[in-house]
Tab-separated table of C-alpha atoms in Angstrom:
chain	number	residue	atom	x	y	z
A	23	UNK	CA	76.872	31.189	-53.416
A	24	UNK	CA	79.420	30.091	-51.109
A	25	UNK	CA	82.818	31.424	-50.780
A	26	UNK	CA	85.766	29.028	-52.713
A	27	UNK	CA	87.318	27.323	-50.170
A	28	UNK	CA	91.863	26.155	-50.857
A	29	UNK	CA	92.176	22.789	-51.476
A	30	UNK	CA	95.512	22.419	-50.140
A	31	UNK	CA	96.988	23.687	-46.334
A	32	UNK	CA	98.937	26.883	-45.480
A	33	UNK	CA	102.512	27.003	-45.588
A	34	UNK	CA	102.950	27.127	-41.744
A	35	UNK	CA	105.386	25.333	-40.142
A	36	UNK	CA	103.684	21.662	-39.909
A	37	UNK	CA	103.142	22.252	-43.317
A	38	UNK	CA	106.969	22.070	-44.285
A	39	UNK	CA	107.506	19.042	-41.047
A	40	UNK	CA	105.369	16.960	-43.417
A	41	UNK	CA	106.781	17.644	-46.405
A	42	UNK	CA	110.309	16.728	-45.410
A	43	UNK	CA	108.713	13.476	-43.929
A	44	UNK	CA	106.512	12.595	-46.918
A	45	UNK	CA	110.005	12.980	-49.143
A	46	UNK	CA	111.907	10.905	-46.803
A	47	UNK	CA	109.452	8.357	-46.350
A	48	UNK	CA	108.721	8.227	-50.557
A	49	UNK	CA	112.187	7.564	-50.928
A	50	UNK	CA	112.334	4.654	-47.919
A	51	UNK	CA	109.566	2.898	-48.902
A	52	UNK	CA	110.159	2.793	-53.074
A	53	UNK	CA	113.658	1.491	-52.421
A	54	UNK	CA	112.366	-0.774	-50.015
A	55	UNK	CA	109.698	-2.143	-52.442
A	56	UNK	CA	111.461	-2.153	-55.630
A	57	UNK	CA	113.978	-4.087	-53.777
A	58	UNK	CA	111.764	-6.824	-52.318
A	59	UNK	CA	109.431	-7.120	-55.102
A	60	UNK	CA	109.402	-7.609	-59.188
A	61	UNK	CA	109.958	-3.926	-60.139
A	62	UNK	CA	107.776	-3.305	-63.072
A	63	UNK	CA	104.608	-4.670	-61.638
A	64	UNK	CA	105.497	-2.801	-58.093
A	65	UNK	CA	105.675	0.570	-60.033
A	66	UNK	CA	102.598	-0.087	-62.227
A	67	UNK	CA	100.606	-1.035	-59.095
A	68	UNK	CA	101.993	2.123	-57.350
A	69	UNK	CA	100.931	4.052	-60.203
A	70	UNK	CA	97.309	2.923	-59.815
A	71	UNK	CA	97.284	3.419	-56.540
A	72	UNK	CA	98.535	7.143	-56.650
A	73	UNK	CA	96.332	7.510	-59.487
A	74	UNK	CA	93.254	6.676	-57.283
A	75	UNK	CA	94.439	8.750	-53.860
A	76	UNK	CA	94.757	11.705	-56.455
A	77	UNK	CA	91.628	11.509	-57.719
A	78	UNK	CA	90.170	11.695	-54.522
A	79	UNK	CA	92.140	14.698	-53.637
A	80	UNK	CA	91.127	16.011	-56.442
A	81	UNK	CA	87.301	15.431	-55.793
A	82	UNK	CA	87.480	17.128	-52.880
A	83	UNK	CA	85.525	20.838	-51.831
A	84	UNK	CA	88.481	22.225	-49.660
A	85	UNK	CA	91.263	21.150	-47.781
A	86	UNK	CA	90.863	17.480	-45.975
A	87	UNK	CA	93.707	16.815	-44.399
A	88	UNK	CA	94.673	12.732	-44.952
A	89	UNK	CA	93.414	13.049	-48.199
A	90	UNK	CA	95.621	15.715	-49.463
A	91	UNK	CA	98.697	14.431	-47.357
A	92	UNK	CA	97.915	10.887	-48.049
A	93	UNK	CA	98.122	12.045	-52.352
A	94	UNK	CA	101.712	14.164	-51.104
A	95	UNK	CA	102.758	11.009	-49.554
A	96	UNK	CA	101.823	8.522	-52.856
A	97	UNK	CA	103.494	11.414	-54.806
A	98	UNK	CA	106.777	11.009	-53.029
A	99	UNK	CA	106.586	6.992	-53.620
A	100	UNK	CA	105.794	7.429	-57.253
A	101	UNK	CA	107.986	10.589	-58.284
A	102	UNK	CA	110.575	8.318	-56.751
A	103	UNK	CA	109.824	5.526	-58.791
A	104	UNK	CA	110.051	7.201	-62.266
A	105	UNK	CA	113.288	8.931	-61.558
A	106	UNK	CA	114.909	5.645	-60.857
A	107	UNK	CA	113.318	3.697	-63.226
A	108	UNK	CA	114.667	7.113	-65.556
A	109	UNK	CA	117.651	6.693	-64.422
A	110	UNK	CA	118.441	2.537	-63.739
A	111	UNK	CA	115.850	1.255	-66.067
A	112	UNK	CA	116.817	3.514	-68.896
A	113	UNK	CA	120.240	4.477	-68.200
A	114	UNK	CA	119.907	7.728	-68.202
A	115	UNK	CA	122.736	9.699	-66.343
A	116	UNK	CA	121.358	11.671	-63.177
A	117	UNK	CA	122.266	15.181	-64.536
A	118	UNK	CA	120.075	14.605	-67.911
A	119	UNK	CA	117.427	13.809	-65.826
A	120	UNK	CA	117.652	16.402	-63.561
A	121	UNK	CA	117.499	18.599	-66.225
A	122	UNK	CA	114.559	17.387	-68.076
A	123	UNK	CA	112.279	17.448	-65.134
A	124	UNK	CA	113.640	20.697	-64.547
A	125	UNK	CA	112.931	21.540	-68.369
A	126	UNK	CA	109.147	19.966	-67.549
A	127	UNK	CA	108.528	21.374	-63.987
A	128	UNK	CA	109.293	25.042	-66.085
A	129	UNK	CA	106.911	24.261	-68.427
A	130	UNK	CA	103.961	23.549	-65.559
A	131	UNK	CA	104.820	26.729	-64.518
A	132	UNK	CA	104.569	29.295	-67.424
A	133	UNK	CA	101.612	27.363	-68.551
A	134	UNK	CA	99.866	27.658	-65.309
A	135	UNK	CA	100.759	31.135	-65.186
A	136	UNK	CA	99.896	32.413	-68.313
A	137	UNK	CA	96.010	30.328	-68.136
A	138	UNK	CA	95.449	30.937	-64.119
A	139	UNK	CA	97.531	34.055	-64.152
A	140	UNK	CA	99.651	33.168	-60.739
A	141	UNK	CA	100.966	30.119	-59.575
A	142	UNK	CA	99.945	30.911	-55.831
A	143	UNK	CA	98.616	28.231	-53.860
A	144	UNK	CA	96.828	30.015	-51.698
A	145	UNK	CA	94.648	30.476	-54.834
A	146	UNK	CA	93.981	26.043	-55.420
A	147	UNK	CA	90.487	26.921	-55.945
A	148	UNK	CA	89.264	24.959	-59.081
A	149	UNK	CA	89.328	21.444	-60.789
A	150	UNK	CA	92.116	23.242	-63.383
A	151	UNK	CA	94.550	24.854	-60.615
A	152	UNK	CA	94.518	21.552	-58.989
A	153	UNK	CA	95.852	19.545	-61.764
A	154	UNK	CA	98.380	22.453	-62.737
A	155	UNK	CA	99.262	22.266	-59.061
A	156	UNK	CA	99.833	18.648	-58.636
A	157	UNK	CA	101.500	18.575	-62.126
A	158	UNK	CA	103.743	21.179	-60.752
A	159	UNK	CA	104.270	18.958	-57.357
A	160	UNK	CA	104.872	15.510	-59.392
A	161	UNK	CA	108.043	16.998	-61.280
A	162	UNK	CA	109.425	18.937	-58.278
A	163	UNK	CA	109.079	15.303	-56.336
A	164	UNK	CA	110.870	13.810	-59.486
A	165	UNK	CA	113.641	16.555	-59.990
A	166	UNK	CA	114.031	16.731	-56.689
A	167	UNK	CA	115.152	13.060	-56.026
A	168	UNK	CA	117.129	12.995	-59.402
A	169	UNK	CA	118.721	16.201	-58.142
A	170	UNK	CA	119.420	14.658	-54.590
A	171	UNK	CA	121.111	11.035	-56.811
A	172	UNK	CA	122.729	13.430	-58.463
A	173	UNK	CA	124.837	15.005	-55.583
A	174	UNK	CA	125.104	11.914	-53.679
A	175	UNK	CA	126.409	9.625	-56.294
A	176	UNK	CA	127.693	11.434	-59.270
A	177	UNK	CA	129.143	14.709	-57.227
A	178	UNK	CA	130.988	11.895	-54.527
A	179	UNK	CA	129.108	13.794	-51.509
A	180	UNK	CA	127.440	10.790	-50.250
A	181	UNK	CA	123.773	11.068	-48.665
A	182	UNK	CA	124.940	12.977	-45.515
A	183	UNK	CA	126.814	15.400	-47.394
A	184	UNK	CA	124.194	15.936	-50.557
A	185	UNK	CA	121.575	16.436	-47.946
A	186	UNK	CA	123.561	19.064	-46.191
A	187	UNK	CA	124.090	20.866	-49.056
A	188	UNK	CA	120.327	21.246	-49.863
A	189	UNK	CA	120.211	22.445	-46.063
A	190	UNK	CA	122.639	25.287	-47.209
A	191	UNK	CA	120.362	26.357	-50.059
A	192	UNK	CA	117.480	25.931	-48.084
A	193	UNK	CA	119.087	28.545	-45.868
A	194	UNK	CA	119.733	30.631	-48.211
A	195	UNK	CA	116.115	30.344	-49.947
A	196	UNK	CA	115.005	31.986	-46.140
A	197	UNK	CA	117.422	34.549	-45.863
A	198	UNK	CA	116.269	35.323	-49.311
A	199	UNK	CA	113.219	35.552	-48.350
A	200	UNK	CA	113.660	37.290	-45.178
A	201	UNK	CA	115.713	40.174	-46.901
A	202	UNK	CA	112.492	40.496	-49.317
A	203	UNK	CA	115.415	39.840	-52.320
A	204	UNK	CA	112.894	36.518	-53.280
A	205	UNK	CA	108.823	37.424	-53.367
A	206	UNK	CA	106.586	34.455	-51.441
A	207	UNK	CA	105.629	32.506	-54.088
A	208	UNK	CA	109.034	31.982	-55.791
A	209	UNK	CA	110.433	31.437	-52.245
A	210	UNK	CA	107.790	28.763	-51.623
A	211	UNK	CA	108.140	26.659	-54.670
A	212	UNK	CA	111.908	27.334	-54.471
A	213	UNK	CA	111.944	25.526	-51.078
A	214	UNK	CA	109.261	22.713	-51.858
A	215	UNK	CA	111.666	21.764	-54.881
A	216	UNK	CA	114.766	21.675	-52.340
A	217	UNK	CA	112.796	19.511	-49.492
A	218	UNK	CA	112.675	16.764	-51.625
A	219	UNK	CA	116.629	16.287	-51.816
A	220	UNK	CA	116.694	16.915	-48.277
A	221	UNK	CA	114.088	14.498	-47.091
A	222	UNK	CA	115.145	11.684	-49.406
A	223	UNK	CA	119.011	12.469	-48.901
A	224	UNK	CA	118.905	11.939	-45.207
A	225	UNK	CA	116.314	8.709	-45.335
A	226	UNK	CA	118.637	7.445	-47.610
A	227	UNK	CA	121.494	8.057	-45.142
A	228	UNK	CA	120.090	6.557	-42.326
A	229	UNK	CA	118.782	3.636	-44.424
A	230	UNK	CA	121.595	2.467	-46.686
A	231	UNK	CA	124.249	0.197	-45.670
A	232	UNK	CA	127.569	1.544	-44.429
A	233	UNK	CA	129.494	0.123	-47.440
A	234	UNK	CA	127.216	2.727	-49.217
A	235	UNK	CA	127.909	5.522	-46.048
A	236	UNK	CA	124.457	5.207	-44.259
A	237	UNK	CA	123.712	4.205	-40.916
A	238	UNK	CA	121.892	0.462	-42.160
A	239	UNK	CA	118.788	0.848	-40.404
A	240	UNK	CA	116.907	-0.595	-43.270
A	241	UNK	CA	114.886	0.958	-45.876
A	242	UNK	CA	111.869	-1.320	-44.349
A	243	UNK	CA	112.267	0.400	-40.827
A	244	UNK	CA	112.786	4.008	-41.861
A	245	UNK	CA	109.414	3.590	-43.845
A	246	UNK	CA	107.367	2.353	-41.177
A	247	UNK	CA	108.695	4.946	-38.720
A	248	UNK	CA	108.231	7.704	-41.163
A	249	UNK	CA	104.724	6.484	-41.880
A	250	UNK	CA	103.549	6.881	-38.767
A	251	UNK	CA	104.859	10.038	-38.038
A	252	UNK	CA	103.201	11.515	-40.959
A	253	UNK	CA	100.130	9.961	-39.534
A	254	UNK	CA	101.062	11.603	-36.026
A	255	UNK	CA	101.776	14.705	-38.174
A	256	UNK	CA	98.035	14.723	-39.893
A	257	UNK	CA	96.053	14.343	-37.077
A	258	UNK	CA	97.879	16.942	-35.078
A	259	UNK	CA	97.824	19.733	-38.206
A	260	UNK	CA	94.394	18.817	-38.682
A	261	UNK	CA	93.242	19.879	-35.252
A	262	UNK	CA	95.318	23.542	-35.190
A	263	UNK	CA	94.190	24.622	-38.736
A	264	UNK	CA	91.201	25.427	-39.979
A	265	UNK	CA	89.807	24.968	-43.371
A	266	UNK	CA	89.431	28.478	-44.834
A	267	UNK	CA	87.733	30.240	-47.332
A	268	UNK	CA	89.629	31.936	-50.244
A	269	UNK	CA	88.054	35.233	-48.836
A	270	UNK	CA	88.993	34.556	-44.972
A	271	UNK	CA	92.210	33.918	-46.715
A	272	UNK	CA	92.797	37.000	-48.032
A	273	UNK	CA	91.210	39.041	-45.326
């Protein structure tokens, strides 16, 4: 029997470079379509299509890498979409929703850990991790850019500032790390929570118009840009790292 391969990539350092850019880019590129286009049929046809790139991620045998970047990347389109349809749609204030999918992304967690008995992803070996992994992923995506609204527009820092202060606990989340105080796995999920903020809170910035305190590039522009760096960023992770078994893994 062969060895169970990980379905989704180390946490090396192109790992967290496309992370940032799939947040940034989710938030562009909703904003930019919700704006240009009738809203409810834009988010139902975005939820079919993330619906259909995550089913072929989750159809997969290991880690391939457009497939499980391109499902990140539909992720940070959608999660976008349902916290500001939460929040605009439905009126409800940023730092309810915050907590709720903070409330839900707990819940993903102790449930995962008490059937799988860890929450590692270096352990995305089976049909049933993968769904409590991309469950877990959808409500850090929409926490994260509820959390990010949150500090921009509610807390008065503005996208520059919000996204500097999710720098400063991303900081902290290392040194955390680094001084052993916070174990790998809560240190990873604890920084792939706080990368969405960051990503969306500086595409924001650089998108928005300066009566809003961005830079007015355009929501259209940032998206294509960010798209094809993600694109750049595939190809060239998928030619330094390997696909690996769960075994080689561990060795």
């Amino acid at each position: 029997m062969s060895a169970a391969r990980n379905r989704v990539p180390d946490p090396t350092t192109s790992f967290w470079v496309l992370k940032v850019l799939s947040t940034g880019m989710g938030e562009a590129l909703s904003d930019f379509l919700v704006t240009r286009f009738d809203p409810v049929p834009t988010v139902l046809v975005t939820a079919v299509l993330f619906a259909v790139v995550l089913v072929l991620q989750l159809r997969a045998d290991r880690y391939r890498p457009w497939r499980y970047w391109g499902a990140v990347s539909m992720v940070g389109v959608f999660g976008t979409m349902v916290a500001d349809v939460t929040h605009v749609a439905l009126g409800v204030p940023y730092a309810v929703s915050t907590l709720v999918f903070l409330v839900a992304l707990v819940v993903v967690f102790v449930l995962w850990r008490r059937v799988e008995g860890t929450v590692d992803v270096h352990g995305i070996t089976s049909m049933r991790r993968q769904l409590f992994s991309w469950a877990a992923v959808v409500a850090t995506f929409a926490m994260g850019t509820a959390a990010g609204d949150l500090a921009a527009s509610t807390l008065h820092l503005g996208y520059l500032g919000g996204g500097l202060l999710f720098v400063g606990a991303m900081v902290l989340v290392v040194l955390a790390r680094v001084g052993r105080l916070l174990g790998p796995v809560t240190a990873f999920w604890t920084a792939y929570v706080l990368t969405r903020p960051i990503g969306a809170s500086f595409a924001d910035w650089v998108a928005v118009p300066r009566a809003r305190g961005g830079l007015d590039v355009g929501t259209g522009l940032v998206s294509v840009v960010l798209v094809l760096a993600i694109a750049a960023g595939v190809v060239w992770a998928g030619t330094r790292q390997p696909t690996r078994s769960l075994s080689e893994t561990a060795a």
